Amino acid sequence: MIITLIIIFLRLLIQLNAQINNGIFPQEIQIEAKFEQLKWNESKNIFISKNSIENTQKCLKRHFSADSFVCVCNSIHCDQPEEIGKFTGKNAFIYQTDPIKQRLNKKELKIIERKNKGIKLELQNTVKIRINASQQYQKILGFGGAFTDAVGYNLNLLSKKTRMQLLRTYFDKNIGIRYTVGRVPISSCDFSSRVYSYCDTDDDFKLKTFSLAEEDLHMKIPHILTANILAGSPLNLVATSWSAPAWMKTSRKMPGGGILRGKLDGPFYHTYAHYLRRFF
């Protein structure tokens, strides 16, 4: 429910900002929501009610238990969420997922004018959110997923056609959910089949033996390049490190605890900074 409400309010905020700029609505409004209903309180007395038409995505269901299922993706078919559609200023769209029935099922909400302004609309267990569309903060960079060793390993097990189908549903600029962000682990992480770094030679402070791993060359980079092509423009990549090389840490191990050896401005800290920079 929370995810559904967030999507609704983000879409409404975009609409409201445009309408406010055109002088249609006051600077502050209050929205009340209950599950699939929305109430919109403002000077024109309008509210939102659920449209009677429900759109469902094409999902080839595979049940793993009586309570849940997954949507199958193969060489000839992968499910895709329905297109958002056109915003008219009197509608909103939500996408719902639940364990038993729905997988990004699209529903449209219609904004209609209340004929009798004396009628009070009562909603139980409502969530009230006040939106001031005239005050803006950070922008959303995008949404995405991680290019881990586990992802690459499983993608490589698929046929070429199935692998391309699956990547298209995530990254293609014209279909699917259209990811624009990717997280890339620096060396191994908790989704790797082994522990490794890019410089495992003790006391190699000049990083002379630094090199990428086989996992990068065969499980990460090829799929990142494919995703870039599908997206039509370079993805926003976020690199994250799970651990420094073992010889740089007090524990002498990559998994588990331990901190960098020596002082903050010492050779281990400087070397690790260069290690991270070298990855880019």
Short mmCIF file of C-alpha atoms in Angstrom, two decimals:
data_model
loop_
_atom_site.label_atom_id
_atom_site.label_comp_id
_atom_site.label_asym_id
_atom_site.label_seq_id
_atom_site.Cartn_x
_atom_site.Cartn_y
_atom_site.Cartn_z
CA MET A 1 0.00 0.00 0.00
CA ILE A 2 2.81 2.41 0.88
CA ILE A 3 4.53 1.90 -2.50
CA THR A 4 1.20 2.41 -4.28
CA LEU A 5 0.56 5.67 -2.43
CA ILE A 6 4.07 6.95 -3.15
CA ILE A 7 3.61 6.36 -6.90
CA ILE A 8 0.22 8.10 -6.81
CA PHE A 9 1.50 11.14 -4.97
CA LEU A 10 4.61 11.51 -7.14
CA ARG A 11 2.43 11.53 -10.24
CA LEU A 12 -0.05 13.91 -8.68
CA LEU A 13 2.75 16.21 -7.58
CA ILE A 14 3.95 16.54 -11.17
CA GLN A 15 0.41 17.37 -12.31
CA LEU A 16 -0.25 19.74 -9.45
CA ASN A 17 2.98 21.63 -9.99
CA ALA A 18 2.01 22.32 -13.61
CA GLN A 19 -1.50 23.33 -12.59
CA ILE A 20 -0.25 25.62 -9.83
CA ASN A 21 2.13 27.31 -12.24
CA ASN A 22 -0.88 27.99 -14.47
CA GLY A 23 -2.78 29.52 -11.56
CA ILE A 24 -5.45 26.81 -11.43
CA PHE A 25 -4.97 25.70 -7.82
CA PRO A 26 -3.80 27.35 -4.58
CA GLN A 27 -0.23 26.81 -3.42
CA GLU A 28 -1.16 24.21 -0.78
CA ILE A 29 -3.67 21.38 -0.95
CA GLN A 30 -4.40 18.40 1.24
CA ILE A 31 -4.84 14.87 -0.03
CA GLU A 32 -6.53 12.02 1.83
CA ALA A 33 -6.16 8.43 0.69
CA LYS A 34 -7.72 5.10 1.58
CA PHE A 35 -6.40 2.08 -0.31
CA GLU A 36 -7.64 2.65 -3.88
CA GLN A 37 -9.54 5.90 -3.20
CA LEU A 38 -8.30 9.47 -2.97
CA LYS A 39 -9.99 12.56 -1.60
CA TRP A 40 -8.86 15.96 -2.82
CA ASN A 41 -9.90 18.88 -0.59
CA GLU A 42 -9.57 22.37 -2.02
CA SER A 43 -11.65 25.37 -2.98
CA LYS A 44 -13.31 23.70 -5.98
CA ASN A 45 -14.60 20.72 -3.97
CA ILE A 46 -13.36 17.91 -6.17
CA PHE A 47 -12.41 14.40 -5.18
CA ILE A 48 -10.95 11.32 -6.81
CA SER A 49 -12.74 7.99 -7.13
CA LYS A 50 -11.56 4.70 -8.60
CA ASN A 51 -12.29 4.12 -12.26
CA SER A 52 -14.35 1.01 -12.93
CA ILE A 53 -11.94 -0.24 -15.60
CA GLU A 54 -9.04 -2.36 -14.31
CA ASN A 55 -6.12 -3.14 -16.59
CA THR A 56 -4.07 -6.30 -16.01
CA GLN A 57 -0.63 -7.11 -17.32
CA LYS A 58 0.16 -10.17 -19.39
CA CYS A 59 1.82 -12.51 -16.94
CA LEU A 60 2.59 -16.18 -17.52
CA LYS A 61 2.17 -17.40 -13.95
CA ARG A 62 4.34 -20.05 -12.34
CA HIS A 63 3.28 -21.02 -8.81
CA PHE A 64 5.89 -21.96 -6.22
CA SER A 65 3.33 -22.18 -3.42
CA ALA A 66 -0.38 -21.76 -2.93
CA ASP A 67 0.14 -18.19 -1.78
CA SER A 68 2.36 -16.67 -4.46
CA PHE A 69 3.67 -16.88 -8.01
CA VAL A 70 6.24 -15.39 -10.40
CA CYS A 71 5.86 -14.20 -13.98
CA VAL A 72 7.81 -16.33 -16.45
CA CYS A 73 10.25 -14.69 -18.86
CA ASN A 74 11.48 -16.79 -21.77
CA SER A 75 12.80 -16.35 -25.31
CA ILE A 76 9.43 -15.35 -26.76
CA HIS A 77 7.63 -13.60 -23.91
CA CYS A 78 8.32 -11.46 -20.85
CA ASP A 79 5.59 -9.64 -18.96
CA GLN A 80 5.59 -5.85 -19.17
CA PRO A 81 3.69 -3.24 -17.19
CA GLU A 82 1.08 -1.39 -19.19
CA GLU A 83 2.01 2.07 -20.43
CA ILE A 84 1.14 4.91 -18.05
CA GLY A 85 -1.05 6.67 -20.57
CA LYS A 86 -2.01 10.31 -20.93
CA PHE A 87 -2.47 12.69 -18.02
CA THR A 88 -5.41 15.00 -18.60
CA GLY A 89 -5.39 16.90 -15.31
CA LYS A 90 -8.41 14.87 -14.21
CA ASN A 91 -6.83 11.46 -13.75
CA ALA A 92 -4.02 9.57 -12.04
CA PHE A 93 -2.55 6.08 -12.42
CA ILE A 94 -1.42 3.51 -9.87
CA TYR A 95 0.46 0.22 -10.26
CA GLN A 96 -0.28 -2.45 -7.66
CA THR A 97 1.55 -5.65 -6.67
CA ASP A 98 0.50 -8.12 -4.00
CA PRO A 99 1.55 -11.69 -3.08
CA ILE A 100 -1.49 -13.53 -4.45
CA LYS A 101 -2.98 -11.79 -7.50
CA GLN A 102 -1.37 -8.65 -8.90
CA ARG A 103 1.97 -7.89 -10.55
CA LEU A 104 2.24 -4.19 -11.43
CA ASN A 105 -1.43 -4.11 -12.41
CA LYS A 106 -2.44 -0.70 -13.69
CA LYS A 107 -5.52 1.16 -12.50
CA GLU A 108 -6.72 4.61 -13.44
CA LEU A 109 -8.20 7.08 -10.97
CA LYS A 110 -10.65 9.68 -12.25
CA ILE A 111 -10.90 13.12 -10.69
CA ILE A 112 -14.55 14.17 -10.76
CA GLU A 113 -16.35 17.23 -9.48
CA ARG A 114 -18.62 16.70 -6.50
CA LYS A 115 -22.13 17.76 -7.51
CA ASN A 116 -23.46 18.35 -4.01
CA LYS A 117 -20.94 20.48 -2.14
CA GLY A 118 -22.81 19.90 1.09
CA ILE A 119 -21.98 16.17 1.12
CA LYS A 120 -19.14 15.30 3.46
CA LEU A 121 -16.98 12.41 2.28
CA GLU A 122 -15.92 10.25 5.24
CA LEU A 123 -13.01 7.84 4.85
CA GLN A 124 -11.85 5.54 7.63
CA ASN A 125 -8.17 4.73 8.26
CA THR A 126 -7.03 7.46 5.90
CA VAL A 127 -3.50 8.68 5.28
CA LYS A 128 -3.24 12.46 5.06
CA ILE A 129 -0.41 14.05 3.11
CA ARG A 130 0.00 17.77 2.56
CA ILE A 131 1.83 18.72 -0.62
CA ASN A 132 3.28 22.17 -1.15
CA ALA A 133 4.16 21.99 -4.83
CA SER A 134 5.66 25.48 -4.80
CA GLN A 135 8.57 24.27 -2.62
CA GLN A 136 10.89 21.79 -4.31
CA TYR A 137 13.96 19.95 -3.04
CA GLN A 138 16.14 17.24 -4.57
CA LYS A 139 15.40 15.62 -7.92
CA ILE A 140 15.05 11.87 -8.40
CA LEU A 141 18.05 10.63 -10.39
CA GLY A 142 16.25 7.47 -11.44
CA PHE A 143 15.48 3.88 -10.49
CA GLY A 144 17.53 0.78 -11.14
CA GLY A 145 19.12 -2.46 -9.96
CA ALA A 146 22.49 -4.05 -9.20
CA PHE A 147 24.96 -5.70 -11.60
CA THR A 148 26.28 -8.28 -9.13
CA ASP A 149 28.16 -11.50 -9.84
CA ALA A 150 24.99 -13.47 -9.04
CA VAL A 151 22.99 -11.50 -11.62
CA GLY A 152 25.66 -12.01 -14.27
CA TYR A 153 26.04 -15.70 -13.48
CA ASN A 154 22.31 -16.34 -13.88
CA LEU A 155 22.04 -14.19 -17.01
CA ASN A 156 24.85 -16.22 -18.57
CA LEU A 157 22.89 -19.43 -17.93
CA LEU A 158 20.06 -18.19 -20.16
CA SER A 159 19.91 -18.49 -23.92
CA LYS A 160 20.93 -15.37 -25.82
CA LYS A 161 17.31 -14.61 -26.80
CA THR A 162 15.96 -15.06 -23.28
CA ARG A 163 18.78 -12.98 -21.79
CA MET A 164 18.05 -10.14 -24.21
CA GLN A 165 14.31 -10.36 -23.50
CA LEU A 166 14.95 -10.11 -19.76
CA LEU A 167 17.36 -7.17 -20.06
CA ARG A 168 14.91 -5.35 -22.33
CA THR A 169 12.14 -5.56 -19.72
CA TYR A 170 14.44 -3.75 -17.29
CA PHE A 171 16.43 -1.28 -19.40
CA ASP A 172 14.84 -0.75 -22.82
CA LYS A 173 13.87 2.91 -23.25
CA ASN A 174 10.61 2.01 -25.02
CA ILE A 175 9.20 -0.91 -23.00
CA GLY A 176 9.27 -2.43 -19.53
CA ILE A 177 10.18 -0.55 -16.36
CA ARG A 178 13.01 1.47 -18.00
CA TYR A 179 15.76 1.42 -15.39
CA THR A 180 18.30 4.24 -15.71
CA VAL A 181 20.53 3.48 -12.69
CA GLY A 182 22.87 0.57 -12.00
CA ARG A 183 24.84 -0.34 -8.87
CA VAL A 184 28.20 -2.02 -9.53
CA PRO A 185 30.08 -3.75 -6.67
CA ILE A 186 33.80 -3.00 -6.44
CA SER A 187 35.35 -6.51 -6.25
CA SER A 188 33.39 -9.28 -4.51
CA CYS A 189 30.28 -8.79 -2.38
CA ASP A 190 27.70 -10.92 -0.60
CA PHE A 191 26.30 -11.93 -4.02
CA SER A 192 29.60 -13.45 -5.18
CA SER A 193 30.56 -17.12 -5.24
CA ARG A 194 34.07 -16.39 -3.94
CA VAL A 195 36.00 -13.69 -2.07
CA TYR A 196 38.35 -11.60 -4.21
CA SER A 197 39.78 -8.11 -4.57
CA TYR A 198 41.63 -6.35 -7.39
CA CYS A 199 44.94 -6.29 -5.55
CA ASP A 200 45.64 -9.31 -3.34
CA THR A 201 49.42 -8.84 -3.15
CA ASP A 202 50.53 -7.89 0.36
CA ASP A 203 51.97 -4.38 0.80
CA ASP A 204 51.48 -3.46 -2.86
CA PHE A 205 51.09 0.23 -2.03
CA LYS A 206 51.69 1.26 -5.65
CA LEU A 207 48.98 -1.15 -6.86
CA LYS A 208 51.29 -2.68 -9.46
CA THR A 209 49.29 -5.92 -9.45
CA PHE A 210 45.87 -4.23 -9.65
CA SER A 211 43.60 -5.90 -12.22
CA LEU A 212 39.92 -6.58 -12.73
CA ALA A 213 38.59 -10.06 -12.03
CA GLU A 214 37.12 -12.64 -14.39
CA GLU A 215 33.72 -11.84 -12.87
CA ASP A 216 33.99 -8.23 -14.09
CA LEU A 217 34.96 -9.26 -17.61
CA HIS A 218 32.33 -11.99 -18.04
CA MET A 219 29.52 -11.33 -15.53
CA LYS A 220 29.29 -7.55 -15.20
CA ILE A 221 30.76 -5.46 -18.02
CA PRO A 222 29.02 -7.25 -20.97
CA HIS A 223 25.59 -6.84 -19.36
CA ILE A 224 26.26 -3.21 -18.42
CA LEU A 225 27.21 -2.44 -22.03
CA THR A 226 24.07 -4.18 -23.30
CA ALA A 227 21.91 -2.26 -20.81
CA ASN A 228 23.48 1.01 -21.98
CA ILE A 229 22.57 0.23 -25.58
CA LEU A 230 19.00 -0.71 -24.66
CA ALA A 231 18.57 2.43 -22.54
CA GLY A 232 19.60 4.64 -25.45
CA SER A 233 21.97 6.67 -23.26
CA PRO A 234 24.61 5.90 -20.62
CA LEU A 235 23.22 4.57 -17.35
CA ASN A 236 23.94 6.35 -14.09
CA LEU A 237 26.30 3.86 -12.41
CA VAL A 238 26.91 3.81 -8.67
CA ALA A 239 30.02 1.87 -7.59
CA THR A 240 30.03 0.39 -4.07
CA SER A 241 32.78 -1.39 -2.17
CA TRP A 242 32.01 -4.14 0.35
CA SER A 243 35.56 -4.36 1.68
CA ALA A 244 39.13 -3.24 1.18
CA PRO A 245 41.66 -5.94 0.20
CA ALA A 246 42.40 -8.19 3.18
CA TRP A 247 46.02 -7.02 3.62
CA MET A 248 44.84 -3.43 4.14
CA LYS A 249 42.57 -4.36 7.07
CA THR A 250 43.25 -5.00 10.75
CA SER A 251 41.40 -8.33 10.52
CA ARG A 252 43.45 -9.47 7.50
CA LYS A 253 40.14 -10.78 6.09
CA MET A 254 37.68 -9.27 3.63
CA PRO A 255 34.46 -10.74 5.11
CA GLY A 256 33.32 -9.64 8.53
CA GLY A 257 34.67 -6.76 10.59
CA GLY A 258 37.95 -4.93 10.62
CA ILE A 259 39.03 -1.43 9.66
CA LEU A 260 41.85 0.00 7.57
CA ARG A 261 45.26 -0.35 9.18
CA GLY A 262 47.32 2.57 10.38
CA LYS A 263 46.47 6.23 10.78
CA LEU A 264 43.83 8.17 8.85
CA ASP A 265 46.45 9.92 6.71
CA GLY A 266 48.70 6.87 6.49
CA PRO A 267 49.73 4.68 3.53
CA PHE A 268 46.85 2.20 3.87
CA TYR A 269 44.21 4.94 3.62
CA HIS A 270 45.99 6.59 0.69
CA THR A 271 46.37 3.27 -1.11
CA TYR A 272 42.73 2.34 -0.61
CA ALA A 273 41.64 5.73 -2.00
CA HIS A 274 43.77 5.12 -5.10
CA TYR A 275 42.39 1.56 -5.26
CA LEU A 276 38.81 2.88 -5.48
CA ARG A 277 39.78 5.52 -8.00
CA ARG A 278 41.57 2.95 -10.15
CA PHE A 279 38.30 1.01 -10.47
CA PHE A 280 36.75 3.90 -12.37
#
